[in-house]
Coordinates of C-alpha atoms in Angstrom, one line a residue:
Chain A
M1 CA 33.4 148.4 139.8
K2 CA 36.0 146.4 141.8
V3 CA 39.6 147.3 142.5
N4 CA 42.2 145.0 144.2
A5 CA 44.3 146.3 147.1
C6 CA 46.5 145.0 149.9
T7 CA 45.3 144.4 153.5
V8 CA 46.5 146.7 156.3
C9 CA 43.7 145.8 158.8
E10 CA 41.3 142.9 158.1
G11 CA 37.5 143.3 158.2
K12 CA 34.6 144.4 156.1
A13 CA 32.8 147.8 156.1
E14 CA 31.1 150.2 153.8
G15 CA 29.9 153.8 153.6
E16 CA 29.9 157.0 151.7
A17 CA 33.3 158.1 150.4
V18 CA 35.2 161.1 151.9
V19 CA 38.1 161.9 149.7
C20 CA 41.1 163.7 151.2
N21 CA 43.6 164.2 148.3
G22 CA 46.6 164.5 150.7
S23 CA 48.3 162.7 153.5
F24 CA 46.5 162.1 156.8
S25 CA 47.4 161.7 160.5
F26 CA 44.9 160.8 163.2
L27 CA 46.8 163.1 165.6
G28 CA 46.0 166.6 164.6
D29 CA 43.8 165.9 161.6
L30 CA 40.8 164.3 163.3
N31 CA 38.8 165.3 166.3
P32 CA 38.0 162.0 168.1
S33 CA 35.0 163.4 170.0
T34 CA 33.1 164.7 166.9
G35 CA 34.6 162.6 164.1
E36 CA 35.3 165.8 162.2
I37 CA 38.4 166.7 160.2
S38 CA 40.3 169.3 162.2
I39 CA 43.0 170.5 159.7
P40 CA 42.7 174.4 159.8
G41 CA 41.9 175.7 156.4
H42 CA 41.6 172.3 154.8
K43 CA 38.7 171.9 152.3
L44 CA 37.4 169.0 154.5
E45 CA 37.6 171.0 157.8
G46 CA 34.5 170.3 159.9
K47 CA 33.4 167.4 157.6
S48 CA 32.6 164.3 159.6
V49 CA 34.3 161.0 158.6
A50 CA 32.4 158.9 161.2
D51 CA 31.0 155.7 159.6
K52 CA 32.3 156.9 156.2
V53 CA 35.1 155.4 154.1
L54 CA 38.0 157.8 154.3
I55 CA 40.3 157.9 151.3
F56 CA 43.7 159.6 151.4
T57 CA 47.2 159.4 149.9
Y58 CA 49.7 158.5 152.7
G59 CA 50.0 158.2 156.4
K60 CA 52.0 160.8 158.3
G61 CA 52.4 162.4 161.7
S62 CA 53.7 161.7 165.2
S63 CA 53.7 158.4 167.1
G64 CA 50.6 159.5 169.1
G65 CA 48.2 158.7 166.2
P66 CA 47.0 155.3 167.6
R67 CA 45.6 157.1 170.7
I68 CA 43.3 159.3 168.6
A69 CA 42.2 156.4 166.4
W70 CA 41.4 154.3 169.5
L71 CA 39.4 157.2 171.1
A72 CA 37.5 157.9 167.9
K73 CA 36.6 154.3 167.5
R74 CA 35.5 154.0 171.1
N75 CA 33.4 157.2 170.7
G76 CA 31.8 155.8 167.5
M77 CA 33.4 158.6 165.5
A78 CA 36.0 156.6 163.5
P79 CA 35.7 156.0 159.8
S80 CA 34.0 152.7 159.0
A81 CA 36.9 151.8 156.6
M82 CA 40.0 153.5 155.1
I83 CA 41.8 153.3 151.8
C84 CA 45.2 154.9 151.1
L85 CA 47.9 154.7 148.5
E86 CA 50.5 153.6 151.0
S87 CA 50.3 153.2 154.8
E88 CA 53.3 153.7 157.0
P89 CA 54.0 152.2 160.5
V90 CA 52.2 154.8 162.6
M91 CA 49.1 154.7 160.4
S92 CA 49.1 150.9 160.3
C93 CA 49.5 150.7 164.1
S94 CA 46.5 153.1 164.4
V95 CA 44.1 151.2 162.3
I96 CA 45.1 147.8 163.5
A97 CA 44.8 148.7 167.2
A98 CA 41.5 150.5 166.6
N99 CA 40.3 147.7 164.3
I100 CA 39.3 149.9 161.4
P101 CA 39.2 147.8 158.1
T102 CA 41.9 149.3 155.9
V103 CA 43.5 148.6 152.6
H104 CA 46.4 150.2 150.7
K105 CA 48.4 149.9 147.5
P106 CA 45.2 149.8 145.3
E107 CA 45.9 148.4 141.8
K108 CA 44.2 151.3 140.1
N109 CA 44.3 155.1 140.7
I110 CA 41.4 155.4 143.2
F111 CA 41.5 159.2 143.1
N112 CA 40.3 158.9 139.4
L113 CA 37.7 156.3 140.2
I114 CA 36.1 157.5 143.5
N115 CA 34.4 160.8 144.0
A116 CA 33.1 162.3 147.3
G117 CA 29.7 160.9 147.9
D118 CA 30.2 157.6 146.0
Y119 CA 29.3 154.5 148.0
V120 CA 32.2 152.2 148.8
R121 CA 32.4 148.7 150.1
V122 CA 35.7 147.6 151.5
D123 CA 36.5 143.9 152.1
A124 CA 39.9 144.5 153.7
T125 CA 40.4 140.8 154.4
A126 CA 40.1 139.8 150.8
G127 CA 41.6 143.1 149.6
I128 CA 38.7 144.2 147.4
I129 CA 37.3 147.7 147.0
E130 CA 33.9 147.9 145.4
I131 CA 32.7 151.3 144.1
I132 CA 29.1 152.1 143.6
K133 CA 28.9 155.5 141.8
K134 CA 26.5 158.1 143.2
N135 CA 24.7 158.5 139.9
S136 CA 24.3 154.9 139.0
S137 CA 21.2 153.1 139.9
Chain B
M1 CA 55.7 135.1 158.4
I2 CA 58.3 133.2 160.4
L3 CA 57.6 133.0 164.2
T4 CA 59.8 131.4 166.8
K5 CA 58.3 128.8 169.2
E6 CA 58.2 131.4 171.9
E7 CA 56.5 134.0 169.7
Q8 CA 54.0 131.4 168.5
E9 CA 53.1 130.7 172.2
M10 CA 52.7 134.4 172.9
L11 CA 50.3 134.6 169.9
E12 CA 48.3 131.6 171.0
G13 CA 47.8 133.1 174.5
K14 CA 49.9 130.7 176.4
K15 CA 51.7 133.7 178.0
G16 CA 48.6 135.5 179.0
P17 CA 46.0 137.8 177.3
G18 CA 48.1 141.0 177.4
M19 CA 51.1 139.3 175.7
Q20 CA 48.7 137.7 173.1
R21 CA 47.2 141.1 172.2
A22 CA 50.6 142.7 172.0
M23 CA 52.0 139.9 169.7
D24 CA 48.8 140.0 167.6
L25 CA 49.3 143.7 167.0
L26 CA 52.9 143.2 165.9
V27 CA 52.1 140.2 163.7
K28 CA 49.4 142.2 161.9
L29 CA 51.7 145.1 161.4
C30 CA 54.4 142.8 160.0
K31 CA 51.8 141.3 157.6
A32 CA 50.6 144.8 156.4
H33 CA 54.2 145.7 155.5
D34 CA 55.3 142.3 154.1
V35 CA 57.8 141.9 157.0
E36 CA 59.0 138.3 157.5
K37 CA 60.0 138.3 161.1
T38 CA 60.6 140.2 164.4
V39 CA 63.9 140.6 166.2
K40 CA 64.7 140.7 169.9
A41 CA 65.1 144.1 171.5
S42 CA 67.7 144.9 174.2
Y43 CA 65.4 147.2 176.2
G44 CA 62.5 149.5 175.5
H45 CA 60.9 152.8 176.4
A46 CA 57.1 152.9 176.9
P47 CA 54.4 155.5 177.3
Y48 CA 51.8 155.2 180.0
D49 CA 49.8 158.4 181.0
F50 CA 49.3 159.0 177.3
V51 CA 47.7 155.6 176.7
P52 CA 43.9 155.4 176.9
E53 CA 43.0 153.5 180.1
D54 CA 41.0 150.7 178.5
F55 CA 43.8 150.0 175.9
W56 CA 46.4 150.0 178.7
E57 CA 44.5 147.5 180.7
L58 CA 44.0 145.1 177.8
I59 CA 47.6 145.1 176.7
T60 CA 49.1 144.8 180.2
E61 CA 46.7 142.1 181.4
G62 CA 48.6 139.2 183.0
V63 CA 51.9 140.4 181.5
E64 CA 55.2 139.2 183.0
P65 CA 58.2 141.3 182.0
V66 CA 60.6 139.9 179.4
M67 CA 63.1 142.7 179.3
K68 CA 64.1 146.1 180.8
V69 CA 61.5 148.8 180.1
T70 CA 61.8 152.5 181.0
T71 CA 59.0 155.1 181.0
H72 CA 58.2 158.3 179.1
P73 CA 57.4 161.5 181.0
S74 CA 54.5 161.3 183.4
Y75 CA 51.8 163.9 184.1
Q76 CA 52.6 164.1 187.8
P77 CA 49.1 165.5 188.7
E78 CA 50.0 165.4 192.5
F79 CA 52.1 168.5 191.9
W80 CA 49.3 170.4 190.0
I81 CA 47.3 170.2 193.2
E82 CA 50.2 171.2 195.4
W83 CA 50.9 174.3 193.3
G84 CA 47.3 175.2 193.1
I85 CA 47.1 175.1 189.3
A86 CA 44.9 172.1 188.8
G87 CA 41.6 172.3 186.9
K88 CA 38.5 170.2 187.8
N89 CA 39.6 167.2 185.8
V90 CA 42.5 166.5 188.1
D91 CA 40.7 163.9 190.3
K92 CA 39.8 161.7 187.3
I93 CA 43.4 162.1 185.9
M94 CA 44.8 161.2 189.3
V95 CA 42.9 158.0 189.7
E96 CA 44.0 156.7 186.2
H97 CA 47.6 157.8 186.9
Q98 CA 47.7 155.9 190.2
K99 CA 46.3 152.8 188.6
K100 CA 48.9 152.8 185.9
L101 CA 51.7 153.4 188.4
K102 CA 50.6 150.3 190.4
K103 CA 50.8 148.3 187.2
I104 CA 54.2 149.7 186.3
R105 CA 55.5 148.5 189.8
Q106 CA 54.0 145.0 189.1
L107 CA 55.7 145.0 185.7
R108 CA 59.0 146.0 187.4
W109 CA 59.5 148.7 184.7
L110 CA 61.9 151.5 185.6
R111 CA 60.0 154.7 186.2
T112 CA 62.5 157.0 184.5
D113 CA 59.6 159.3 183.5
T114 CA 61.8 161.2 181.0
C115 CA 62.2 161.9 177.3
A116 CA 66.0 161.9 177.7
E117 CA 67.0 158.8 179.6
Y118 CA 70.4 158.8 178.0
L119 CA 71.1 161.5 180.6
L120 CA 70.6 158.8 183.3
G121 CA 73.2 156.5 181.9
I122 CA 70.7 154.4 180.0
I123 CA 72.5 154.6 176.7
P124 CA 72.3 152.1 173.7
R125 CA 75.4 150.8 172.0
K126 CA 75.7 151.4 168.2
G127 CA 73.4 149.0 166.4
E128 CA 71.5 148.0 169.5
I129 CA 67.7 147.4 168.9
V130 CA 65.7 149.6 171.3
P131 CA 62.0 150.3 170.6
M132 CA 61.3 153.8 171.8
H133 CA 58.1 155.8 172.4
G134 CA 58.2 159.5 171.4
S135 CA 59.8 160.9 168.3
C136 CA 62.2 162.8 170.5
M137 CA 63.6 159.5 172.0
Q138 CA 63.5 157.9 168.5
I139 CA 65.6 160.5 166.8
A140 CA 68.0 161.0 169.7
N141 CA 68.9 157.4 170.1
N142 CA 69.0 156.7 166.4
S143 CA 71.1 159.7 165.5
L144 CA 73.3 160.5 168.5
Y145 CA 74.1 156.9 169.5
G146 CA 73.5 154.9 166.3
A147 CA 71.0 152.7 167.9
R148 CA 68.3 151.0 165.8
V149 CA 65.0 152.7 166.5
D150 CA 62.2 152.7 163.9
R151 CA 59.4 155.2 163.5
A152 CA 56.5 153.4 165.2
G153 CA 53.1 154.2 166.6
A154 CA 52.7 154.5 170.4
F155 CA 50.7 151.3 170.8
C156 CA 53.2 149.2 168.7
T157 CA 56.1 150.5 170.8
L158 CA 54.1 149.4 173.9
A159 CA 53.5 146.0 172.3
S160 CA 57.3 145.8 171.6
C161 CA 58.1 146.7 175.2
I162 CA 55.7 143.9 176.4
T163 CA 56.8 141.1 174.0
G164 CA 60.5 142.2 173.7
R165 CA 60.1 141.9 169.9
V166 CA 60.4 144.5 167.1
P167 CA 59.3 144.0 163.4
L168 CA 62.4 143.7 161.2
M169 CA 61.7 146.7 158.9
G170 CA 62.6 150.3 158.3
L171 CA 65.5 151.7 160.3
M172 CA 66.1 148.2 161.8
L173 CA 67.8 147.4 158.5
P174 CA 71.3 148.8 157.9
E175 CA 70.6 149.5 154.2
N176 CA 67.8 151.9 155.2
R177 CA 69.9 153.9 157.5
Y178 CA 71.9 155.9 154.9
A179 CA 71.1 159.6 154.4
H180 CA 68.9 160.6 151.4
I181 CA 69.0 164.4 151.6
L182 CA 72.0 166.7 152.3
F183 CA 71.7 170.0 154.1
Q184 CA 74.7 172.3 153.7
V185 CA 75.1 175.0 156.3
E186 CA 76.9 178.0 154.7
G187 CA 77.8 181.6 155.5
L188 CA 76.6 181.5 159.1
N189 CA 78.6 183.0 161.9
I190 CA 78.0 180.2 164.4
T191 CA 80.7 181.2 167.0
N192 CA 78.1 182.6 169.4
W193 CA 75.4 180.2 168.7
T194 CA 73.3 178.8 171.6
S195 CA 71.2 175.7 171.7
A196 CA 68.2 177.8 170.5
H197 CA 70.1 178.5 167.3
Y198 CA 70.7 174.8 166.7
S199 CA 67.1 174.1 167.5
C200 CA 66.0 176.6 165.0
L201 CA 68.3 175.1 162.3
G202 CA 66.9 171.6 163.0
Y203 CA 63.3 172.9 162.8
Y204 CA 64.0 174.3 159.4
I205 CA 65.6 171.1 158.2
G206 CA 62.6 169.0 159.4
S207 CA 60.2 171.3 157.6
K208 CA 61.9 170.7 154.2
V209 CA 61.6 166.9 154.3
T210 CA 58.5 165.2 153.0
G211 CA 58.0 161.5 153.7
Q212 CA 60.3 159.3 155.6
K213 CA 63.8 160.4 154.5
N214 CA 67.0 160.4 156.4
V215 CA 69.0 163.6 156.4
A216 CA 72.7 164.6 156.8
V217 CA 74.0 168.0 157.8
T218 CA 77.4 169.4 156.8
G219 CA 79.2 172.7 157.4
L220 CA 79.2 172.5 161.2
P221 CA 82.4 172.0 163.3
N222 CA 83.4 168.4 164.0
D223 CA 82.5 166.8 167.3
L224 CA 79.7 169.3 168.0
P225 CA 79.1 169.4 171.8
F226 CA 76.3 167.0 172.9
D227 CA 73.8 169.7 173.9
F228 CA 74.1 171.4 170.5
A229 CA 73.9 168.1 168.6
R230 CA 70.8 167.1 170.6
A231 CA 69.2 170.6 170.1
L232 CA 69.8 170.2 166.3
V233 CA 68.2 166.8 165.7
L234 CA 65.3 167.0 168.2
P235 CA 62.9 169.4 166.3
M236 CA 63.2 167.4 163.0
P237 CA 60.3 165.0 163.7
A238 CA 58.1 167.9 165.0
S239 CA 58.3 170.0 161.8
G240 CA 58.7 166.9 159.6
A241 CA 58.9 163.1 159.8
V242 CA 62.7 162.7 160.1
T243 CA 63.7 159.9 162.4
L244 CA 67.4 159.7 161.6
C245 CA 69.8 162.6 161.1
H246 CA 73.5 162.2 160.5
I247 CA 75.6 165.2 161.6
V248 CA 78.8 164.7 159.5
G249 CA 81.8 164.7 161.7
T250 CA 79.8 164.3 164.9
T251 CA 77.3 161.4 165.0
P252 CA 78.5 157.7 165.0
E253 CA 77.3 156.7 161.5
A254 CA 78.6 159.8 159.8
P255 CA 82.4 160.0 160.1
S256 CA 82.3 161.5 156.6
Q257 CA 79.6 162.5 154.0
E258 CA 80.5 159.5 151.9
V259 CA 79.9 157.1 154.8
A260 CA 76.6 158.8 155.8
F261 CA 75.3 158.4 152.2
G262 CA 76.6 154.8 151.8
G263 CA 78.8 155.9 148.9
K264 CA 75.8 157.2 147.0
E265 CA 75.0 160.7 145.8
P266 CA 72.4 162.7 147.8
E267 CA 68.9 162.6 146.2
Q268 CA 68.7 166.3 146.9
I269 CA 71.0 169.0 148.2
L270 CA 69.7 172.0 150.1
K271 CA 71.7 175.0 151.4
I272 CA 70.9 176.8 154.6
G273 CA 72.0 180.4 155.1
K274 CA 71.0 183.5 157.0
K275 CA 67.7 184.0 155.3
E276 CA 66.4 180.5 156.2
M277 CA 67.5 181.0 159.8
R278 CA 65.9 184.4 160.1
D279 CA 62.6 183.2 158.6
T280 CA 62.5 180.2 160.8
W281 CA 63.3 182.1 163.9
E282 CA 60.5 184.5 163.1
R283 CA 58.1 181.6 162.3
L284 CA 58.7 180.2 165.8
N285 CA 57.6 183.4 167.3
M286 CA 53.8 183.1 167.2
H287 CA 52.6 185.9 169.4
K288 CA 50.5 189.0 169.1
D289 CA 51.9 191.2 171.9
S290 CA 54.9 191.1 174.2
I291 CA 53.2 190.0 177.4
V292 CA 54.7 186.7 178.7
E293 CA 52.7 184.6 181.2
H294 CA 54.9 181.5 181.5
V295 CA 58.4 180.2 180.7
A296 CA 59.0 176.5 179.9
F297 CA 62.4 174.8 179.7
G298 CA 63.2 171.2 179.2
C299 CA 62.0 170.2 175.7
P300 CA 63.8 167.8 175.6
H301 CA 64.3 167.3 179.4
S302 CA 67.1 169.5 180.7
T303 CA 70.6 168.5 181.4
I304 CA 72.3 169.3 184.7
D305 CA 74.4 171.9 182.9
E306 CA 71.4 173.7 181.5
I307 CA 69.8 173.8 185.0
G308 CA 73.1 175.1 186.4
E309 CA 73.1 177.9 183.9
I310 CA 69.4 178.8 184.6
A311 CA 70.2 178.8 188.4
A312 CA 73.1 181.2 187.8
M313 CA 71.0 183.6 185.8
L314 CA 68.2 183.5 188.4
E315 CA 70.4 184.1 191.5
G316 CA 68.9 186.9 193.6
N317 CA 66.0 187.5 191.2
K318 CA 62.3 187.1 191.8
L319 CA 60.2 185.7 188.9
K320 CA 57.1 187.6 187.7
V321 CA 55.6 184.6 185.9
P322 CA 55.8 180.8 186.7
L323 CA 58.8 179.0 185.2
L324 CA 58.7 175.3 184.6
I325 CA 61.8 173.1 184.1
G326 CA 61.0 169.7 182.6
A327 CA 63.7 167.3 184.0
S328 CA 63.9 163.7 185.1
I329 CA 63.8 163.0 188.8
P330 CA 67.4 161.9 189.0
V331 CA 68.6 165.0 187.2
E332 CA 66.4 167.2 189.5
S333 CA 67.9 165.4 192.5
L334 CA 71.4 166.3 191.3
A335 CA 70.3 169.9 190.9
R336 CA 69.1 169.8 194.5
V337 CA 72.5 168.4 195.7
Q338 CA 74.2 171.2 193.7
G339 CA 72.0 173.8 195.3
Y340 CA 70.6 174.8 191.8
A341 CA 67.1 173.6 192.7
D342 CA 67.0 175.8 195.8
T343 CA 68.0 178.9 193.8
I344 CA 65.4 178.2 191.1
E345 CA 62.6 177.4 193.5
R346 CA 63.4 180.4 195.7
S347 CA 62.9 182.6 192.6
G348 CA 59.5 181.0 191.9
G349 CA 60.5 178.2 189.5
H350 CA 59.3 174.6 189.4
F351 CA 60.5 171.2 188.4
L352 CA 58.4 168.5 186.9
S353 CA 59.2 165.3 185.1
C354 CA 56.4 165.9 182.6
C355 CA 56.6 166.9 179.0
P356 CA 56.7 170.7 179.3
S357 CA 55.3 171.1 175.8
I358 CA 52.5 168.6 175.2
S359 CA 51.4 168.0 178.8
N360 CA 52.4 171.3 180.4
P361 CA 50.0 171.7 183.4
F362 CA 50.2 175.5 183.2
V363 CA 49.1 175.6 179.6
R364 CA 46.8 172.6 178.8
A365 CA 43.2 173.7 179.1
D366 CA 42.0 170.3 180.1
F367 CA 44.6 170.1 183.0
A368 CA 44.6 173.7 184.3
G369 CA 41.0 174.7 183.5
K370 CA 40.4 178.4 184.1
N371 CA 43.9 178.8 185.5
R372 CA 45.6 178.2 182.2
V373 CA 48.1 180.6 180.7
K374 CA 48.3 181.3 177.0
R375 CA 51.5 183.1 176.4
V376 CA 54.7 181.0 176.8
A377 CA 58.4 181.8 176.2
V378 CA 60.7 178.9 175.2
D379 CA 64.2 178.3 174.0
S380 CA 63.3 175.1 172.0
A381 CA 61.8 175.0 168.5
R382 CA 60.1 171.7 169.4
A383 CA 58.4 173.3 172.4
S384 CA 57.2 176.3 170.3
H385 CA 55.7 174.0 167.7
Y386 CA 53.8 171.8 170.2
L387 CA 52.8 174.5 172.6
A388 CA 51.2 176.4 169.7
G389 CA 49.8 173.4 167.8
V390 CA 48.6 171.1 170.6
A391 CA 48.0 173.5 173.5
G392 CA 46.9 176.5 171.4
A393 CA 49.4 178.9 173.1
D394 CA 51.1 182.1 171.8
T395 CA 54.8 181.3 171.8
F396 CA 57.9 183.4 172.2
F397 CA 61.1 181.8 170.9
G398 CA 64.6 182.9 171.8
T399 CA 67.7 182.1 173.7
R400 CA 67.7 180.8 177.3
E401 CA 68.9 184.2 178.5
E402 CA 66.0 186.0 176.7
C403 CA 63.6 183.5 178.3
I404 CA 65.0 184.1 181.8
K405 CA 64.7 187.9 181.3
A406 CA 61.1 187.4 180.3
A407 CA 60.4 185.3 183.3
I408 CA 61.7 188.1 185.5
S409 CA 60.0 191.0 183.8
G410 CA 56.9 189.4 182.3
R411 CA 57.7 191.0 179.0
W412 CA 59.4 189.7 175.8
E413 CA 62.4 191.7 174.7
G414 CA 63.9 188.9 172.6
G415 CA 65.5 189.9 169.4
K416 CA 65.6 188.6 165.8
Y417 CA 68.0 185.9 164.6
E418 CA 71.6 187.1 164.6
G419 CA 74.7 185.1 163.5

């Protein structure tokens, strides 16, 4: 299944989906040394997003986000690609500087279409999300 | 997207590799947000110690300055060594710090090293476009002076400082600067309020706002003193994502509620009374016992008046725990001329032009190593938030006087919210 979206940062990448049904900030929510989600008490706490496709609702958080995105990418601990409902300037700056292929404003509700563990291909340059369901062959 | 000839040259690398990378970052940001063009900034305010070394070198490579740029607080690791509080990482931090300072001299940037450069007379006019690093600088210049400062990521602000260009979006546009949410202060006895009280109020307001909304506050006296107005707006981007707060009757874009809202009705009205203040005050006290190991002032960087008050309270006293005042070097110099610095240092206090919350060398485990302290008293809600959240400290929140008493006795005897 394919869903159109808008480009935030160009590039192509793929991986297993990690679905965070809430807003996300690199600063505070991600440990750039381990690639693990670090939100205390969050259901994804301790889950690694390294080389996975991270799906979340909106960008948030302080202006320091790009530093963490950059360090995570340098450490090989950044998501391979990211999808969100709507990016904001700090999130956009983070993914563009760290060069993480990212799309936002998907045409369909991705939270209904993508479950954790599905395989997702993101062509952020063309603005296409391809979903390969976990159970399909 | 429309680029001027000069911007096109920057993008093509004709003005050097650093300028090219900076312009590329801004152009990509514009494209992601359907922004048609950038606008010229008057001056900018940049981070440096906070920027990863490899990114710093890439974006400053071969750059010639195009406008005035000032700097955000430094780490000043040379003082950690002098005071005997440095951990084993200090040598590495020092080398990177020195390299960046060398580059800053080449770029002819002003080393203001402060989160409150308006105290140095570097003040934007209403409507002036000034890209700023740090949510504290963004909200202060936006709200208190009516400058145009957008919420931006640290690296994009750095790119704006290098290119002199800012994407024409968000709070750059007058139509996006009106308030959305109204906060009405009611039934509070504010006669004896200190800046800690305004800080607590601002922290509550920020925590009630989701997403990027502008707020307005009513129910406070007109022409609120600068220190109180600043204390009120500064915590809002820490507990929330507010970048512009209109204090009706005080700030330049809010002579009246109607003007602050652009003639529209508020999307939401929230009232603030004693319960909200009491609960927030309690929430800012995140400690298990009453032992205080450190007191930190200067979040945001202290004014000369604050330092004068601290000196008066410390006169003739000896501190039990180290006290740090975050202040810019020019303000510290004035404190020295006035004799305040002498009094404070004689009692055992220190000055540093660092961020006393996020990069406090007494508290940060990666700076102080095994010397680190974990229980800190503050008079700023923003400080309490970041010392607990980023540095993992137990925090005591109260008035400046309560913090000074704790620095002298080593115990917290601060009370609950009153007023």
